Tab-separated table of C-alpha atoms in Angstrom:
chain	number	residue	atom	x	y	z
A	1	UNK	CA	4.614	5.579	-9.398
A	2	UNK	CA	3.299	4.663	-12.634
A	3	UNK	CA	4.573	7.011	-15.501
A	4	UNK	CA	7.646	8.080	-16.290
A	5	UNK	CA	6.366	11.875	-17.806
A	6	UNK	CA	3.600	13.876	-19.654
A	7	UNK	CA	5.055	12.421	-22.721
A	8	UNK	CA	5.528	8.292	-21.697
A	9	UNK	CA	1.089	7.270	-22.690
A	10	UNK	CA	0.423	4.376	-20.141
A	11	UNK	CA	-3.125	3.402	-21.767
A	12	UNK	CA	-4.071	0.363	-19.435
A	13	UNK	CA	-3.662	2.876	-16.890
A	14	UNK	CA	-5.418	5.722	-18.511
A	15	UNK	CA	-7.665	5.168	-21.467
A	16	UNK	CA	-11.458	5.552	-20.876
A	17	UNK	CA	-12.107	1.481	-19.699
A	18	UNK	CA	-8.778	1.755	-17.114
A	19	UNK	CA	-9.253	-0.767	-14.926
A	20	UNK	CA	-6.518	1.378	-12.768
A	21	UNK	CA	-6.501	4.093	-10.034
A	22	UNK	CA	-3.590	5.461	-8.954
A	23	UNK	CA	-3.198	8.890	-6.493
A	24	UNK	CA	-0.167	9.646	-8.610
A	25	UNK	CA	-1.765	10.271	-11.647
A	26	UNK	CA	-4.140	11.733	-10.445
A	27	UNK	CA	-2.178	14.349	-9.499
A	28	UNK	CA	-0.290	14.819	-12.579
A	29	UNK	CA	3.114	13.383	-10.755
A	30	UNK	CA	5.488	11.076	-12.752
A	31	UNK	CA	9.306	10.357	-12.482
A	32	UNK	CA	10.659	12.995	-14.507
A	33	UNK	CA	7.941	15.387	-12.857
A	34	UNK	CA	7.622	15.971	-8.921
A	35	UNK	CA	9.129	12.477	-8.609
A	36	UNK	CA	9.380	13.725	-4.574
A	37	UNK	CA	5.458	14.170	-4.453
A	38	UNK	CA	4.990	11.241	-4.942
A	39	UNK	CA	2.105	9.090	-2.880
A	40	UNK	CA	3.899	8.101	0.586
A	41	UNK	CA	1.689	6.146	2.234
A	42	UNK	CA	-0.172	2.241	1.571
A	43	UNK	CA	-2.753	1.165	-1.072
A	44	UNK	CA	-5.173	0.558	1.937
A	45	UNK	CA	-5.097	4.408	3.571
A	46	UNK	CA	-5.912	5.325	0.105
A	47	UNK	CA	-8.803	2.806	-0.203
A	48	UNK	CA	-10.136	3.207	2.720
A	49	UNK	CA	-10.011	7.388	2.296
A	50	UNK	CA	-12.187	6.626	-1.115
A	51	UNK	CA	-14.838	4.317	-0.369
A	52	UNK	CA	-15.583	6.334	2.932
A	53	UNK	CA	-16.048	9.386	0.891
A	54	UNK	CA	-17.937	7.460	-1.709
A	55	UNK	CA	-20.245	6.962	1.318
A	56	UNK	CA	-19.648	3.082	0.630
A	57	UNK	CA	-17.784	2.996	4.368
A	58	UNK	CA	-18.817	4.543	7.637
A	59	UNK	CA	-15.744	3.418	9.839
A	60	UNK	CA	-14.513	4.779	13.158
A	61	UNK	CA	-11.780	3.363	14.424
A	62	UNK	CA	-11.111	1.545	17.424
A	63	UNK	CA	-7.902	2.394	19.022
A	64	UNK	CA	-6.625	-0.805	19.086
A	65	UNK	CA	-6.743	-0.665	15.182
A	66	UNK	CA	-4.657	2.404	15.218
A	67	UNK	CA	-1.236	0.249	15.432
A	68	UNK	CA	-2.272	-1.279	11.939
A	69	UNK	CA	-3.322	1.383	10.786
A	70	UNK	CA	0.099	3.134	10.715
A	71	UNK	CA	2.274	0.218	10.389
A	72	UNK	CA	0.395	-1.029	7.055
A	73	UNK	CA	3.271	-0.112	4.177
A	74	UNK	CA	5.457	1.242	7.336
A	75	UNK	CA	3.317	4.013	6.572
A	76	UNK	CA	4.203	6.097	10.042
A	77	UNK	CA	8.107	5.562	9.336
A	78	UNK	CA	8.023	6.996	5.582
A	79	UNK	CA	5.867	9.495	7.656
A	80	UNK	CA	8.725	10.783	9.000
A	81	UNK	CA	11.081	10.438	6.538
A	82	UNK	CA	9.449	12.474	4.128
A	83	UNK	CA	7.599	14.596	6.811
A	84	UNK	CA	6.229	17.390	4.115
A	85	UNK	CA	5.054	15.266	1.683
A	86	UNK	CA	3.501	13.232	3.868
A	87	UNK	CA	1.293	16.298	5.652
A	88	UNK	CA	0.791	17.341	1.620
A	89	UNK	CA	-0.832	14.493	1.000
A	90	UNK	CA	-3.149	14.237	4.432
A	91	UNK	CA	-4.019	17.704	3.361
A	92	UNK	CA	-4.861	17.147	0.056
A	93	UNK	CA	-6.600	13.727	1.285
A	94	UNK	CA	-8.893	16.002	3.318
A	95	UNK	CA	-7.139	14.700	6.952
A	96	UNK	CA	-7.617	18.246	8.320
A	97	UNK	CA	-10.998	19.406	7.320
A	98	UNK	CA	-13.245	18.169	10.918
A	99	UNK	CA	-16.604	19.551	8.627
A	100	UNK	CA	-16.209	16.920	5.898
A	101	UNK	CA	-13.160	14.426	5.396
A	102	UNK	CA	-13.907	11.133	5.619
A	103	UNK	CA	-10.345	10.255	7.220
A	104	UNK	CA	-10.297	13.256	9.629
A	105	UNK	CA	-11.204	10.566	12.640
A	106	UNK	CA	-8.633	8.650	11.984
A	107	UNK	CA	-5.644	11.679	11.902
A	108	UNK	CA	-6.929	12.951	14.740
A	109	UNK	CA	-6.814	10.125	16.866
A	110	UNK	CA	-2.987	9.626	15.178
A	111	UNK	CA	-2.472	13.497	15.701
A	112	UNK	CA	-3.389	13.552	19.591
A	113	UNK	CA	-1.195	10.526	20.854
A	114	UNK	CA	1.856	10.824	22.387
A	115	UNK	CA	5.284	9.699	21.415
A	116	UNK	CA	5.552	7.569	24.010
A	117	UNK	CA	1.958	5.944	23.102
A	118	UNK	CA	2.934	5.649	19.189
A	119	UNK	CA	6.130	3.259	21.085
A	120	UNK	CA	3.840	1.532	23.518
A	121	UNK	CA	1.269	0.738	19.990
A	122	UNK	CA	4.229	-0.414	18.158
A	123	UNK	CA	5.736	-2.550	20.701
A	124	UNK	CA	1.880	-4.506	21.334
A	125	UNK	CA	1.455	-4.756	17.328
A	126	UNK	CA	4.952	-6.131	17.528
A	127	UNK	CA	4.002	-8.843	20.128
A	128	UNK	CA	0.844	-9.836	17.913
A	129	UNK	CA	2.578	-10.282	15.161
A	130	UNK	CA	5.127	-12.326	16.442
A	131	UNK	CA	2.212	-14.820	18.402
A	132	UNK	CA	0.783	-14.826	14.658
A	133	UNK	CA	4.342	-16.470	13.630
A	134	UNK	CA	5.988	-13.464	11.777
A	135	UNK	CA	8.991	-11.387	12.223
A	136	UNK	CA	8.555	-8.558	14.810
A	137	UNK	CA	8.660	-5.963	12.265
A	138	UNK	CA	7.725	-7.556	9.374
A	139	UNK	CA	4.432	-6.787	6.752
A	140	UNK	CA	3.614	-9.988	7.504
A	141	UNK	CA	4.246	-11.228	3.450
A	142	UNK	CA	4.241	-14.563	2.056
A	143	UNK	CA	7.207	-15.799	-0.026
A	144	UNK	CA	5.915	-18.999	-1.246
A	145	UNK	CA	1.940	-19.188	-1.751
A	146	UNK	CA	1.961	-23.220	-2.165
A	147	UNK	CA	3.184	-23.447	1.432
A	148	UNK	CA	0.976	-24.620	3.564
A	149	UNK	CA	2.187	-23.799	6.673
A	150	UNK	CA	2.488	-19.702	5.221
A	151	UNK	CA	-0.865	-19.980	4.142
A	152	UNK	CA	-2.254	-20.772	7.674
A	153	UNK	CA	-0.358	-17.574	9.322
A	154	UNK	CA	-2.218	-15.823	6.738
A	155	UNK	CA	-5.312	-17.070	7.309
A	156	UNK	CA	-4.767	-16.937	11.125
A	157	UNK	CA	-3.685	-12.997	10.418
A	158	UNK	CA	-6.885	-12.187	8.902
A	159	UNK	CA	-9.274	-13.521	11.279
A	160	UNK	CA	-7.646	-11.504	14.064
A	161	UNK	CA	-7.862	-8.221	10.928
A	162	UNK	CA	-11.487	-9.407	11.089
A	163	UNK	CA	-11.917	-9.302	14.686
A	164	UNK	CA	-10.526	-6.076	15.292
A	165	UNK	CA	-11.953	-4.524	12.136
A	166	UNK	CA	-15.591	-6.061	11.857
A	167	UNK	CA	-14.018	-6.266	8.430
A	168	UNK	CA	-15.098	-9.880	6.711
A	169	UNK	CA	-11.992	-11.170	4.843
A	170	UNK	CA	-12.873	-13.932	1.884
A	171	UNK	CA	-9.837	-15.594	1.618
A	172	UNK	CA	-9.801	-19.381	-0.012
A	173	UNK	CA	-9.594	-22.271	2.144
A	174	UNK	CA	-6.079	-23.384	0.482
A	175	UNK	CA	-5.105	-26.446	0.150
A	176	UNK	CA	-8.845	-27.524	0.403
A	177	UNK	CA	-9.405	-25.934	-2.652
A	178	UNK	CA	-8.134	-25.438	-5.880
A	179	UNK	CA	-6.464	-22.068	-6.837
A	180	UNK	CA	-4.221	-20.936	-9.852
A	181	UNK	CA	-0.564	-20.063	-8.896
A	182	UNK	CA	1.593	-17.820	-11.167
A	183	UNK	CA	5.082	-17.766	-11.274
A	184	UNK	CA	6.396	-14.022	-12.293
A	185	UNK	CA	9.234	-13.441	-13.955
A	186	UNK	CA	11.182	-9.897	-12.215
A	187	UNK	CA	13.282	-7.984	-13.667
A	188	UNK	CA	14.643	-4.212	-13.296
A	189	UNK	CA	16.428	-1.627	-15.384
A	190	UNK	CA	17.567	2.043	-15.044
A	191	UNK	CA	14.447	4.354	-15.156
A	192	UNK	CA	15.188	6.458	-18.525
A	193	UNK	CA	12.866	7.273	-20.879
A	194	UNK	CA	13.949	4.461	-23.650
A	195	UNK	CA	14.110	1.646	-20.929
A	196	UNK	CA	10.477	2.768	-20.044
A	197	UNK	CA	9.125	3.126	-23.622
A	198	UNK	CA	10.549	-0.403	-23.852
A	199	UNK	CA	8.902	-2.292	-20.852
A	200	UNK	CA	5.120	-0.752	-21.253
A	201	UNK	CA	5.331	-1.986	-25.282
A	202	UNK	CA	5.969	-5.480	-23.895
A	203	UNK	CA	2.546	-4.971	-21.653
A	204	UNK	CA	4.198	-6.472	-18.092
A	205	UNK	CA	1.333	-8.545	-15.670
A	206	UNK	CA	3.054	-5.473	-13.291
A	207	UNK	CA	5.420	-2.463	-13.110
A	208	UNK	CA	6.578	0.330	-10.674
A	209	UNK	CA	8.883	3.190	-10.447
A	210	UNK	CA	10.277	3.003	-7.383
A	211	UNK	CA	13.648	5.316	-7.690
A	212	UNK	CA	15.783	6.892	-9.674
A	213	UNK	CA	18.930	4.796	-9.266
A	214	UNK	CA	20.419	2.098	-11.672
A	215	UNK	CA	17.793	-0.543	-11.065
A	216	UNK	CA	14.526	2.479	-10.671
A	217	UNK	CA	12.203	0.432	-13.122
A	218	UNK	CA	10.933	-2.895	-11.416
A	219	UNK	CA	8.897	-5.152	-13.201
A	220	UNK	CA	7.494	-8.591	-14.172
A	221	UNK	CA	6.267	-10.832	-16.814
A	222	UNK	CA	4.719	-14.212	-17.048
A	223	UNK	CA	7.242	-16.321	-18.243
């Protein structure tokens, strides 16, 4: 979540030439409005809901993509934390309407496997990503970019993505090549309206509300 209320302007975010799009604001939710609407699932399912309604993406799915598919952002386990929100937003994402959602496929196929099937996906995803040299249950993240040995896994992650996708990922051959590294500076603070006001003047590389408890606001800075 991006905005902290009607009354908190976020211009990189909303001015004419944004070069942002965020579900949240879209819907007119912010911290200190409908801070429990807010979007529950990954960057990705939102992505890939656009550009297939944009008519950019015609993609339909083979089960053995399903596993990502709800893992990505541990999308199925906020699922069920927040089970209403979540079938808010499929509805409001069109995963319902059969006549014309672009995503309908994919909740269906979600929507008609079993319990035990949903275990049996997450314990094979869990075995791949373990043979790809990650924790079991992991997003499969990077802590140190320079590393060559992290940079490999990566790579070797998306060329199985790309084989079970069709998906071509462009990634760069690191450490044949040269590529720019920045070091971010994180902080956090309590999410109130002055802390907030504060952080967006000093125009952070990236920001997030992410709660309302002591340490809500997240954020960094080049240094």
């Amino acid at each position: 979540m991006l905005k902290w209320g009607t009354d908190t302007p976020i211009p990189e975010h909303e001015d004419a030439d944004a070069q942002s799009f965020n579900p949240n604001l879209i819907r007119g939710f912010t911290l200190n409005h409908e801070f429990g609407r807010k979007y529950p699932f990954g960057t990705f399912h939102f992505l890939l809901a656009c550009y297939s309604a944009w008519g950019d993406l015609d993609y339909r799915p083979a089960k053995e993509f399903l596993p990502v598919f709800v893992h990505v952002d541990s999308s199925l386990e906020s699922a069920f934390t927040y089970e209403k929100n979540a079938l808010d937003w499929l509805e409001w994402l069109g995963g319902s309407d059969d006549a014309a959602s672009p995503i309908y496929p994919l909740c269906r196929a979600i929507a008609m496997a079993s319990s035990k099937r949903l275990l049996q996906w997450q314990a094979q995803l869990g075995d791949q990503i373990e043979a790809l040299g990650f924790k079991r249950h992991s997003q499969c993240k990077t802590d140190n970019p320079s590393n060559p040995e992290q940079w490999q896994r990566l790579q070797e992650l998306l060329a199985w993505l790309t084989e079970l996708t069709g998906w071509d990922a462009k990634f760069p051959d690191f450490p044949n090549m040269e590529v720019v590294r920045l070091d971010i500076v994180r902080g956090s603070c309590k999410p109130i309206k002055a802390n907030f006001k504060k952080v967006i003047a000093q125009q952070p590389f990236s920001y997030a509300l992410i709660s309302k408890s002591e340490h809500g606001l997240n954020y960094g800075h080049l240094p």
